[in-house]
Short mmCIF file of C-alpha atoms in Angstrom, two decimals:
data_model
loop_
_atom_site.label_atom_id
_atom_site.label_comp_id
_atom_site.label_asym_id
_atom_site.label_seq_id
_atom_site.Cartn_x
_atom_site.Cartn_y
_atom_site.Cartn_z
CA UNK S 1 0.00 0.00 0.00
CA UNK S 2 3.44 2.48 0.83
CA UNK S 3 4.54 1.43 -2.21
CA UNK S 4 1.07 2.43 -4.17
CA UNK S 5 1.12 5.42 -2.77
CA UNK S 6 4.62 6.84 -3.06
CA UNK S 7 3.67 5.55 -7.03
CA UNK S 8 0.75 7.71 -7.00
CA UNK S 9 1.77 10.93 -5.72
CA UNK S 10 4.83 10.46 -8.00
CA UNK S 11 2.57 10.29 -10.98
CA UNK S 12 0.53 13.75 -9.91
CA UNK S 13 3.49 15.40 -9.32
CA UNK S 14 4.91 14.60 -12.77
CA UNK S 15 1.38 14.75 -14.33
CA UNK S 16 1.29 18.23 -12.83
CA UNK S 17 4.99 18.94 -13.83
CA UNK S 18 3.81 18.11 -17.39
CA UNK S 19 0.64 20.21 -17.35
CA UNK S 20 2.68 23.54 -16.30
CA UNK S 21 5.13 22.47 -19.04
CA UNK S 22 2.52 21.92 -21.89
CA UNK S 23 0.34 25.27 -20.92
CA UNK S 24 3.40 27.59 -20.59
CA UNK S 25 4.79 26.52 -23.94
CA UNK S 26 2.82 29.07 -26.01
CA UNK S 27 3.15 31.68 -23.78
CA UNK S 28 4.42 34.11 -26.61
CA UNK S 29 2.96 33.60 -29.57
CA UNK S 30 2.08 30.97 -32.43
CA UNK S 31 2.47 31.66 -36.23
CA UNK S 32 -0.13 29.96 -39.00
CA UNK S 33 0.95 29.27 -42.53
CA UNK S 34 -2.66 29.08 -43.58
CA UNK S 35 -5.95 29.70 -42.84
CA UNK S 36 -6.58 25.87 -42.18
CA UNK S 37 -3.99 25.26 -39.82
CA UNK S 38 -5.17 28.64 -37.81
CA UNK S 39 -9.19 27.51 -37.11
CA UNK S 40 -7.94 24.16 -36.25
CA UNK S 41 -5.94 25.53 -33.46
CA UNK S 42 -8.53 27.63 -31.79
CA UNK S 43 -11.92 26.99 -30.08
CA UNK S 44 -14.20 29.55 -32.25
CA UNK S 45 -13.63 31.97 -34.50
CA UNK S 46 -15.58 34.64 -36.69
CA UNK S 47 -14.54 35.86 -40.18
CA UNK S 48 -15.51 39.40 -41.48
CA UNK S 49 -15.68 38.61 -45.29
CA UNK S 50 -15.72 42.53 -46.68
CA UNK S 51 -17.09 40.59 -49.96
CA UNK S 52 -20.26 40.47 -48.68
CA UNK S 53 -20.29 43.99 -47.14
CA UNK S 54 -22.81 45.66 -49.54
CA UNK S 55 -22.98 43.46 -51.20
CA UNK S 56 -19.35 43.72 -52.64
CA UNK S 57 -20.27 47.00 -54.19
CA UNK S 58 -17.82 50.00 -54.03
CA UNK S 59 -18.63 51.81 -50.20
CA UNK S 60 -16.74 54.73 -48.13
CA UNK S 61 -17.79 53.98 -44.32
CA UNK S 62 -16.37 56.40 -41.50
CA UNK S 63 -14.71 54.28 -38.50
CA UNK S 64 -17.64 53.85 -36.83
CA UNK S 65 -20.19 52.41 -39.97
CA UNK S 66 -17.54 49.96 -40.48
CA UNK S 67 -17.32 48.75 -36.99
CA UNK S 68 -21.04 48.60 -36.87
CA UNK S 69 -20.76 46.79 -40.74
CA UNK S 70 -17.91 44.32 -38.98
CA UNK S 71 -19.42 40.45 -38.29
CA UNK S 72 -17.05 40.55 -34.86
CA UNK S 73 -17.79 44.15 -33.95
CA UNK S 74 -14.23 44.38 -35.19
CA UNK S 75 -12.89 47.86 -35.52
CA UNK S 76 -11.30 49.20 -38.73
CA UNK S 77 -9.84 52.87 -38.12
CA UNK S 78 -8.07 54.70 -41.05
CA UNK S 79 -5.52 56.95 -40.04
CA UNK S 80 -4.19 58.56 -42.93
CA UNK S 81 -7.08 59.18 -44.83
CA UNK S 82 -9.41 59.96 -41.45
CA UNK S 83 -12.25 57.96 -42.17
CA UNK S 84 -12.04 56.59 -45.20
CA UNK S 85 -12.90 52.78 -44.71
CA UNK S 86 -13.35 51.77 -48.91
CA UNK S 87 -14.99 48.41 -49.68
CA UNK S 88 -13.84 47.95 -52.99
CA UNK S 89 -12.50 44.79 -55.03
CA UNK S 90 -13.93 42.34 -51.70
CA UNK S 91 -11.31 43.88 -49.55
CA UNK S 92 -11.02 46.98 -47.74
CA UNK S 93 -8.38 49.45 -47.86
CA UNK S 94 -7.90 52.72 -46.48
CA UNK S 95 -7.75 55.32 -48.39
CA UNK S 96 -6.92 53.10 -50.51
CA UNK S 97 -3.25 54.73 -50.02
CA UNK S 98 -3.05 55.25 -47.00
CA UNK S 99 -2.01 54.10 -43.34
CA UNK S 100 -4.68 52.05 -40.91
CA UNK S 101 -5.51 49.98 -37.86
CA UNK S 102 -7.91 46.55 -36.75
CA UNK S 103 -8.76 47.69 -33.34
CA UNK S 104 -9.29 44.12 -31.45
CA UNK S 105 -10.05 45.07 -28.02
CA UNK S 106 -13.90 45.75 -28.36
CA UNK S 107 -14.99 42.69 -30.35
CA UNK S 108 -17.49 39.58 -29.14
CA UNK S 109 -14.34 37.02 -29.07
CA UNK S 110 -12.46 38.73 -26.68
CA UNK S 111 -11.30 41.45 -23.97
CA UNK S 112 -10.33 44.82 -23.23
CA UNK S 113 -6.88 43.61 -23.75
CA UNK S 114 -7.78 41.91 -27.16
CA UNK S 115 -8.47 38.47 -28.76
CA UNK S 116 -6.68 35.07 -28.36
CA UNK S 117 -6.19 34.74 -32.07
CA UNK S 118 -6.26 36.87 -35.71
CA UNK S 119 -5.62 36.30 -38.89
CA UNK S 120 -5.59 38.33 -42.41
CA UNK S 121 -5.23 37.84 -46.06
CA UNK S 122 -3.31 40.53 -47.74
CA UNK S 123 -4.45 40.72 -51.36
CA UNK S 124 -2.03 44.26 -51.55
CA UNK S 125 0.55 45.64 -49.65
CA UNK S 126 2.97 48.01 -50.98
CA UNK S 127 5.31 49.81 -48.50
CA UNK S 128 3.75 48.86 -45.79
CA UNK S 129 4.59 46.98 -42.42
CA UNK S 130 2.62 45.25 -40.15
CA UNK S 131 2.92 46.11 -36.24
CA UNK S 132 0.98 43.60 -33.62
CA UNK S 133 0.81 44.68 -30.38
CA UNK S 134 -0.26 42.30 -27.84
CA UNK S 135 -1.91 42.73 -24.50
CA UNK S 136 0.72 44.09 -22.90
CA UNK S 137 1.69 46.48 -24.89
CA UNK S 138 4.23 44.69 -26.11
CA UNK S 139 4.88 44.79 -30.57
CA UNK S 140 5.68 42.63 -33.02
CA UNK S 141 6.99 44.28 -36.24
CA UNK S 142 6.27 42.59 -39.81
CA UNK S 143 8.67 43.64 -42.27
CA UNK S 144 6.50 44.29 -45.49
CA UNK S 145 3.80 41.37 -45.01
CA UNK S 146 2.01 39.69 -48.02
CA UNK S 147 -0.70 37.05 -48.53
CA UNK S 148 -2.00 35.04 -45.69
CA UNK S 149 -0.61 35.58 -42.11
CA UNK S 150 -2.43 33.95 -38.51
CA UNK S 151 -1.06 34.51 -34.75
CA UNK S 152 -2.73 33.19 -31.60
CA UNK S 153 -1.07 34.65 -27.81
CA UNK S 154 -1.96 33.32 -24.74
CA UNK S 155 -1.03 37.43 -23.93
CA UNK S 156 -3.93 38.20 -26.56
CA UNK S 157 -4.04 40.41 -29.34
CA UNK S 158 -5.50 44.08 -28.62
CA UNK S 159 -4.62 46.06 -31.98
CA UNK S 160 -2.80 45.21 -35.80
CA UNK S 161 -1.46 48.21 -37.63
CA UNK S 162 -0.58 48.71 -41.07
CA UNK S 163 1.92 51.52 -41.88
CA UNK S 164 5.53 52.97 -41.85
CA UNK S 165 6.15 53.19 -38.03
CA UNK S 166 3.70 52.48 -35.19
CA UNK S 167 1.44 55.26 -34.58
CA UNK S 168 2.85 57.05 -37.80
CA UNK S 169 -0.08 58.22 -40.06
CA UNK S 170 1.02 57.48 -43.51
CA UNK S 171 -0.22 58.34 -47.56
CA UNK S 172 2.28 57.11 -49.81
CA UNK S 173 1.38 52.92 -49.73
CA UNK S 174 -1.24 50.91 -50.28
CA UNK S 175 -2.21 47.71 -48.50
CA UNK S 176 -6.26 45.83 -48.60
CA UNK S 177 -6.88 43.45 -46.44
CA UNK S 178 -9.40 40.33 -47.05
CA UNK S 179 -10.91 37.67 -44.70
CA UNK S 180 -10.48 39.03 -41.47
CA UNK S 181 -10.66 36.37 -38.51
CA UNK S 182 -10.63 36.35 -34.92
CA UNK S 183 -10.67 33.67 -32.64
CA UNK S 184 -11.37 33.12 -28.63
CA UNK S 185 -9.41 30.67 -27.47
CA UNK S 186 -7.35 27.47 -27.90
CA UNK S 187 -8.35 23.93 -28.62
CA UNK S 188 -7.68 21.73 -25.72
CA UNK S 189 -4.58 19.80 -26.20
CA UNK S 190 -5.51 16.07 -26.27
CA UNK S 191 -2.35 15.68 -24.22
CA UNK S 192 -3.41 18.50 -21.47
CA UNK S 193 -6.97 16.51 -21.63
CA UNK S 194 -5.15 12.89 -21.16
CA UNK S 195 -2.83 14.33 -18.22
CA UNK S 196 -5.35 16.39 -16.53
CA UNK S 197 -7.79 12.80 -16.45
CA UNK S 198 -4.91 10.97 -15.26
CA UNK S 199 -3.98 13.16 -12.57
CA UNK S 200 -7.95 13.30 -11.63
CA UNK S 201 -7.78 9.56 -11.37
CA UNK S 202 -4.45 9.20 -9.04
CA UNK S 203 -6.09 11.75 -6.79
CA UNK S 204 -9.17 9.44 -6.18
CA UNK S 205 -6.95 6.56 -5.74
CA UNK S 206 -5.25 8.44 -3.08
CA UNK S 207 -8.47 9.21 -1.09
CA UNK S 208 -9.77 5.23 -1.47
CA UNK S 209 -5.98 4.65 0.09
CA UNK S 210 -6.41 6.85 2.73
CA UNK S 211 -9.48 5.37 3.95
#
């Protein structure tokens, strides 16, 4: 019986060792070479297709009609052009030359401090780079970004800017973004799931033990 239960609390503690090792290991942030490999790493996720904004027809909404417009109460704030959110070609762009933020920190997927996961399709970018800052504060910079690019943080993701510098209002670029996703959370690992039911187990055999 010693012997069952010096195996058993050996097994939590490693089963608990294991758990802390698994959960911290994406404790920065995850890159996605597609779309496909992105949704099958998160728990849900919403796409704002600007294709079927109007439509698809030709449209110049202010910040706040394309927030309202957004399928994640996503925001979209142009900052060269003030206000110039253009639907056109089933992307939006703004301007379409100039500078521009996805504001993540208001949407239904997440926090204040932003969403677990985001993705874009880039169907034009010319001159411009792509700065992610996370929720705290923290920013990744994206040296001159093209076609498809997905991140989930366990620090979340609060705001994704396209332009010359980070807070830098710009005119002379062009970028239009397509297929904007954002995501909640994480799909349970089925090794977190298998270790966590293990360790559940060993602690019941230590209370029958005990008794």
């Amino acid at each position: 019986m010693r012997f069952l239960n010096k195996l058993v609390k050996s097994l939590v503690l490693t089963t608990g060792i294991a758990l802390v090792a698994i959960s911290s290991a994406h404790a920065s942030y995850i890159n996605y070479a597609s779309q496909a490999s992105f949704l099958q790493s998160v728990n849900q996720a919403e796409t704002d297709n600007f294709a079927t904004w109007n439509g698809g027809n030709f449209e110049i909404l202010n910040n706040a009609q394309a927030k309202a417009a957004s399928i994640g109460n996503i925001g979209y704030v142009s900052t060269g052009f003030q206000n110039w959110n253009i639907i056109t070609g089933g992307g939006l762009c703004w301007g379409c030359n100039g500078s521009g933020y996805i504001d993540l920190t208001g949407t239904n997927f997440g926090t204040v401090n932003g969403v677990y996961g985001f993705s874009v399709n880039l169907s034009i970018n010319s001159g411009y780079n792509e700065y992610i800052t996370f929720g705290d504060n923290s920013v990744l910079a994206i040296t001159n970004p093209t076609g498809f690019y997905g991140i989930t943080s366990d620090s979340l993701i609060k705001k994704v800017e396209f332009a010359h510098a980070p807070g830098q209002a710009s005119f002379d670029g062009s970028v239009q973004i397509k297929n904007v996703t954002i995501a909640a959370g994480a799909v349970p690992e089925p090794a977190t799931m298998a270790l966590f039911g293990l360790g559940l187990l060993a602690f019941g055999v230590m209370r029958r033990t005990k008794k």
